[in-house]
mmCIF file of N, CA, C and O in Angstrom:
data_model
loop_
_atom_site.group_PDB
_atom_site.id
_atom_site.type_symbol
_atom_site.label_atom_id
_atom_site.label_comp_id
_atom_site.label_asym_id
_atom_site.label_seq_id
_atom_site.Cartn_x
_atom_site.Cartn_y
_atom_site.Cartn_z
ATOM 1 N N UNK A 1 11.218 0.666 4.405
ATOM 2 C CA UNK A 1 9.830 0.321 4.566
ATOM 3 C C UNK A 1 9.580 -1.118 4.156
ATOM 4 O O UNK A 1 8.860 -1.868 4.814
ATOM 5 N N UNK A 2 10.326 -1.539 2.826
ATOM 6 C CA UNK A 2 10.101 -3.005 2.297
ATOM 7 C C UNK A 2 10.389 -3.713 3.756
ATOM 8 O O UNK A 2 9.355 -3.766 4.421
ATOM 9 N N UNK A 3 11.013 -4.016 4.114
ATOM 10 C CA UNK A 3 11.856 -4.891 5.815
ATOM 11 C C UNK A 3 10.537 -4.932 6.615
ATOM 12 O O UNK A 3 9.829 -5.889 6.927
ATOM 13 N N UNK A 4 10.383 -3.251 6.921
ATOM 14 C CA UNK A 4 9.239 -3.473 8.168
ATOM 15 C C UNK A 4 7.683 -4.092 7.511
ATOM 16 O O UNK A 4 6.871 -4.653 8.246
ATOM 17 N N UNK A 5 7.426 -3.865 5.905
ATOM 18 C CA UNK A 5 6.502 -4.538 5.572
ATOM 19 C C UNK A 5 6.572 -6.069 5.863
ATOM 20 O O UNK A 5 5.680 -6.727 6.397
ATOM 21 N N UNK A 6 7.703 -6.498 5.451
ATOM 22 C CA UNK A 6 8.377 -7.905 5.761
ATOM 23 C C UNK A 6 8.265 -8.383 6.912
ATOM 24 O O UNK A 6 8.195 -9.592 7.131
ATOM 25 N N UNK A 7 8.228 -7.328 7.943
ATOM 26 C CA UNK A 7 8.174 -7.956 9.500
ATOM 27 C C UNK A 7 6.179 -8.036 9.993
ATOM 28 O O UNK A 7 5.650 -8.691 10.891
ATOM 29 N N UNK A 8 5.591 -7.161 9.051
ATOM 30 C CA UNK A 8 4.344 -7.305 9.728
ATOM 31 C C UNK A 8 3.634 -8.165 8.558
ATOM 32 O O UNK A 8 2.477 -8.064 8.967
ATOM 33 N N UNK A 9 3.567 -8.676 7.785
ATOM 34 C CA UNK A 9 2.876 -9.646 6.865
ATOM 35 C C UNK A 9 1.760 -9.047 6.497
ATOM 36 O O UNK A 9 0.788 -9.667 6.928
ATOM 37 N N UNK A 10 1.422 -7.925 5.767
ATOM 38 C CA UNK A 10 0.012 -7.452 5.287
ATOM 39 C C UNK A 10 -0.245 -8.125 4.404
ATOM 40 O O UNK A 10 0.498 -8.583 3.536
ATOM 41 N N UNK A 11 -2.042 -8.312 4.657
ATOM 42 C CA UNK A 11 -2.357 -8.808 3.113
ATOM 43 C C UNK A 11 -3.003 -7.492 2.307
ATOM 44 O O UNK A 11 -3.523 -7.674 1.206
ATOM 45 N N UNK A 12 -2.954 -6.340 2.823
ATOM 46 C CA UNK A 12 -3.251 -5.383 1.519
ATOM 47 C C UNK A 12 -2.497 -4.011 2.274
ATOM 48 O O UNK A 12 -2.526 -3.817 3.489
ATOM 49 N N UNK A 13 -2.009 -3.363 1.551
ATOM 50 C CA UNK A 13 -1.497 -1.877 2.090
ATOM 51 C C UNK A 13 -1.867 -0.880 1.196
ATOM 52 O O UNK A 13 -1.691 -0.799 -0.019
ATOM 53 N N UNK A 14 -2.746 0.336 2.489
ATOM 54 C CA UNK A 14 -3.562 1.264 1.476
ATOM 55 C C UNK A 14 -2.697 2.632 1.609
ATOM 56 O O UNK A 14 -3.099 3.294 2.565
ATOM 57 N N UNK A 15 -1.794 3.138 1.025
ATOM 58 C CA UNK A 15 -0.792 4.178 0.846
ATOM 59 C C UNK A 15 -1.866 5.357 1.255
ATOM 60 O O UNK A 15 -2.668 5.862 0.469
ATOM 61 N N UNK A 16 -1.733 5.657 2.501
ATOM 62 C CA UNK A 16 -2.772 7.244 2.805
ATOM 63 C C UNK A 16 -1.836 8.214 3.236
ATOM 64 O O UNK A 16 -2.419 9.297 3.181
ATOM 65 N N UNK A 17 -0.882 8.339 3.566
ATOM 66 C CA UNK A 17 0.242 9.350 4.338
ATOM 67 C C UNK A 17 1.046 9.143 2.942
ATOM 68 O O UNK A 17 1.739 8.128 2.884
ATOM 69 N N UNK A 18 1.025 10.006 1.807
ATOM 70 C CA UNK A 18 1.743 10.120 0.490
ATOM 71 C C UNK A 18 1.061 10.961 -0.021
ATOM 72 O O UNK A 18 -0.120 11.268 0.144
ATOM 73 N N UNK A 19 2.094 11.465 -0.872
ATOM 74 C CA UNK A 19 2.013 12.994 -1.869
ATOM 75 C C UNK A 19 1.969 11.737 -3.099
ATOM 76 O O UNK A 19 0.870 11.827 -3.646
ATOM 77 N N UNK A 20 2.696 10.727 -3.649
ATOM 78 C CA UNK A 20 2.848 10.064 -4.508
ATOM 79 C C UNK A 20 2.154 8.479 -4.389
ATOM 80 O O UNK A 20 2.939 7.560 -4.620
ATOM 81 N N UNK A 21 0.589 8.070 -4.008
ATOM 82 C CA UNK A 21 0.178 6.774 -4.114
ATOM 83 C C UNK A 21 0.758 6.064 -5.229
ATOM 84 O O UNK A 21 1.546 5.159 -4.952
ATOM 85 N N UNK A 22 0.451 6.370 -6.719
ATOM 86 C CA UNK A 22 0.667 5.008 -7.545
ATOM 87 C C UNK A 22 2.433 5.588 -7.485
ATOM 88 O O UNK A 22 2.928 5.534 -8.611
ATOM 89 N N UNK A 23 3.068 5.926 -6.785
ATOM 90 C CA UNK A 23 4.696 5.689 -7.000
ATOM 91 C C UNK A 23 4.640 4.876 -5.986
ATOM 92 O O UNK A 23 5.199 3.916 -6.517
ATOM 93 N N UNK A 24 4.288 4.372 -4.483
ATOM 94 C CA UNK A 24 4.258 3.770 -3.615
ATOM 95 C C UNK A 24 3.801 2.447 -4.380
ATOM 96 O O UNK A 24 4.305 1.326 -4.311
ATOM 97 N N UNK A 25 2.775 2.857 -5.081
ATOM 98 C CA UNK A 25 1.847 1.150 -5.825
ATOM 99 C C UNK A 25 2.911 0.695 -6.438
ATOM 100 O O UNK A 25 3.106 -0.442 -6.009
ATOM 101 N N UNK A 26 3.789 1.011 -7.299
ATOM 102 C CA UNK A 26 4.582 0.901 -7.880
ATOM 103 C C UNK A 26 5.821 0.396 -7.693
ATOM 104 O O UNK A 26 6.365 -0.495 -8.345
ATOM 105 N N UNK A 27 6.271 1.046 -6.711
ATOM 106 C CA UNK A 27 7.544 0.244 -5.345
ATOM 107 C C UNK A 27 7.311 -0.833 -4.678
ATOM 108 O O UNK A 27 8.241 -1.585 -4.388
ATOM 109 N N UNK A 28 6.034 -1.096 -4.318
ATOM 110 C CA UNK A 28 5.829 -2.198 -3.607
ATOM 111 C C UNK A 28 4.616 -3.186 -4.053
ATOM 112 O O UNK A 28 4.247 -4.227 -3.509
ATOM 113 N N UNK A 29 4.225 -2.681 -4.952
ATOM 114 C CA UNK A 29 2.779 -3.531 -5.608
ATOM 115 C C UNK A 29 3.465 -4.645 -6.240
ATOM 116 O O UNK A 29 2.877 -5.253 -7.135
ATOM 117 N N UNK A 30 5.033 -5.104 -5.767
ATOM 118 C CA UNK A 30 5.424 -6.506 -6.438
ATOM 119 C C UNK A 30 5.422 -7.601 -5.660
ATOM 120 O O UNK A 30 5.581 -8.740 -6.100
ATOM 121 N N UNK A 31 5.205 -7.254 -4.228
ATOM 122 C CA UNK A 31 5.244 -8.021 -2.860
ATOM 123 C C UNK A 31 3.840 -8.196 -2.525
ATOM 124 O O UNK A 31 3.271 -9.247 -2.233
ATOM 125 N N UNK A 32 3.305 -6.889 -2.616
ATOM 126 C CA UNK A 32 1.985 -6.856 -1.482
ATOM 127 C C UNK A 32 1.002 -6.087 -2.550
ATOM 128 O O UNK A 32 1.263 -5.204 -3.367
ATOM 129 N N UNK A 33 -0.425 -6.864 -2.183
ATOM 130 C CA UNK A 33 -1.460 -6.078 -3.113
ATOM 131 C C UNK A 33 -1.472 -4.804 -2.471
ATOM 132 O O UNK A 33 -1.770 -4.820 -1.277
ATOM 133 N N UNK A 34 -1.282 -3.995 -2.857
ATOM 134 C CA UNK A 34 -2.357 -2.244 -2.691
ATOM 135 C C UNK A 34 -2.957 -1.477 -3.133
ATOM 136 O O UNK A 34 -2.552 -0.820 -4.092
ATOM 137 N N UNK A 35 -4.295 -1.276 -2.499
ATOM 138 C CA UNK A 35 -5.230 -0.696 -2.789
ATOM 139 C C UNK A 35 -5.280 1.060 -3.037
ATOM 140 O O UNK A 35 -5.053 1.798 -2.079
ATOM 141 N N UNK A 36 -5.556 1.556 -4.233
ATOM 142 C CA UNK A 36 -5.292 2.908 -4.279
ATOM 143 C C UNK A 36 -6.729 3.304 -4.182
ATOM 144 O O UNK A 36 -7.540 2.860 -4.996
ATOM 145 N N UNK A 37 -7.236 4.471 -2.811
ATOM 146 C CA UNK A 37 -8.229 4.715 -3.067
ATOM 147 C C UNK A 37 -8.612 6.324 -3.548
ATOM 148 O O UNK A 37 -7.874 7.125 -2.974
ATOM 149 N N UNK A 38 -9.329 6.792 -4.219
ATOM 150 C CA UNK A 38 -9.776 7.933 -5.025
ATOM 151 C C UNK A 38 -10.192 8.930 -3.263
ATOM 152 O O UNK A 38 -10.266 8.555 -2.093
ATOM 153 N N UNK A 39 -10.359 10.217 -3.927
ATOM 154 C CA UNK A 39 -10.721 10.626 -2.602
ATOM 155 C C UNK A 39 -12.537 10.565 -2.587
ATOM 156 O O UNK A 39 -13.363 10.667 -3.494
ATOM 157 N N UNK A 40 -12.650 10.373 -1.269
ATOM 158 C CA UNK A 40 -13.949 10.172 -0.861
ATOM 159 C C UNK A 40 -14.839 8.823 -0.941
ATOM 160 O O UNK A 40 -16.054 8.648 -0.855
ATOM 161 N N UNK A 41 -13.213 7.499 -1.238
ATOM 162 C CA UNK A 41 -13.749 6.695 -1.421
ATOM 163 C C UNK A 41 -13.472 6.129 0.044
ATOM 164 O O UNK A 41 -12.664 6.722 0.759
ATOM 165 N N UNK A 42 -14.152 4.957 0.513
ATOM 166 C CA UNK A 42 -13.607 4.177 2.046
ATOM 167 C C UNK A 42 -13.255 2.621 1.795
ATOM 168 O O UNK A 42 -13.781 1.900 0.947
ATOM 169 N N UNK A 43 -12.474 2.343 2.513
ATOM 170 C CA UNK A 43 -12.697 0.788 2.845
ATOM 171 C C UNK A 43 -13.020 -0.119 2.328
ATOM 172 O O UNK A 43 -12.511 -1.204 2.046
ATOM 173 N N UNK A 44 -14.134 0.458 2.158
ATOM 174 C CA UNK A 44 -15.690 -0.818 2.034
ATOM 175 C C UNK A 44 -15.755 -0.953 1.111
ATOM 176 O O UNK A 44 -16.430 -1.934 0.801
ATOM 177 N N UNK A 45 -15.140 -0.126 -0.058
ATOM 178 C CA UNK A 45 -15.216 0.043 -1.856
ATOM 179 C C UNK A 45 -14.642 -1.117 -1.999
ATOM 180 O O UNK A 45 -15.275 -1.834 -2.773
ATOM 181 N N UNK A 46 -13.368 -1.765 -1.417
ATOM 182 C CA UNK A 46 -11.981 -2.286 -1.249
ATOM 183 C C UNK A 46 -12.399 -3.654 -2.300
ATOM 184 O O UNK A 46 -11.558 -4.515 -2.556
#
C-alpha cells in the first residue's frame, strides 16, 4: 500500500475500509497526514 500511496501523492488519507484505523494511522501517519474519523462524523469535521 506504502508504493501505491507513493504513486498517487495524497495530501490526507482517511482509513474507512479497516477493522484497525489508528493501526493504519500508525503505519503510515509518518508519510501522509490521516485523518481518523469517529463514527457519524463527515468530511467537513476534517
Amino acid at each position: 500500500m506504502r508504493e501505491v500511496f507513493r504513486l498517487l501523492h495524497p495530501q490526507t488519507i482517511i482509513p474507512i475500509h479497516t477493522d484497525a484505523p489508528e493501526k493504519f494511522a500508525e503505519l503510515f501517519g509518518d508519510e501522509w497526514h490521516i485523518v481518523l474519523l469517529n463514527d457519524g462524523e463527515s468530511i467537513t469535521h476534517c
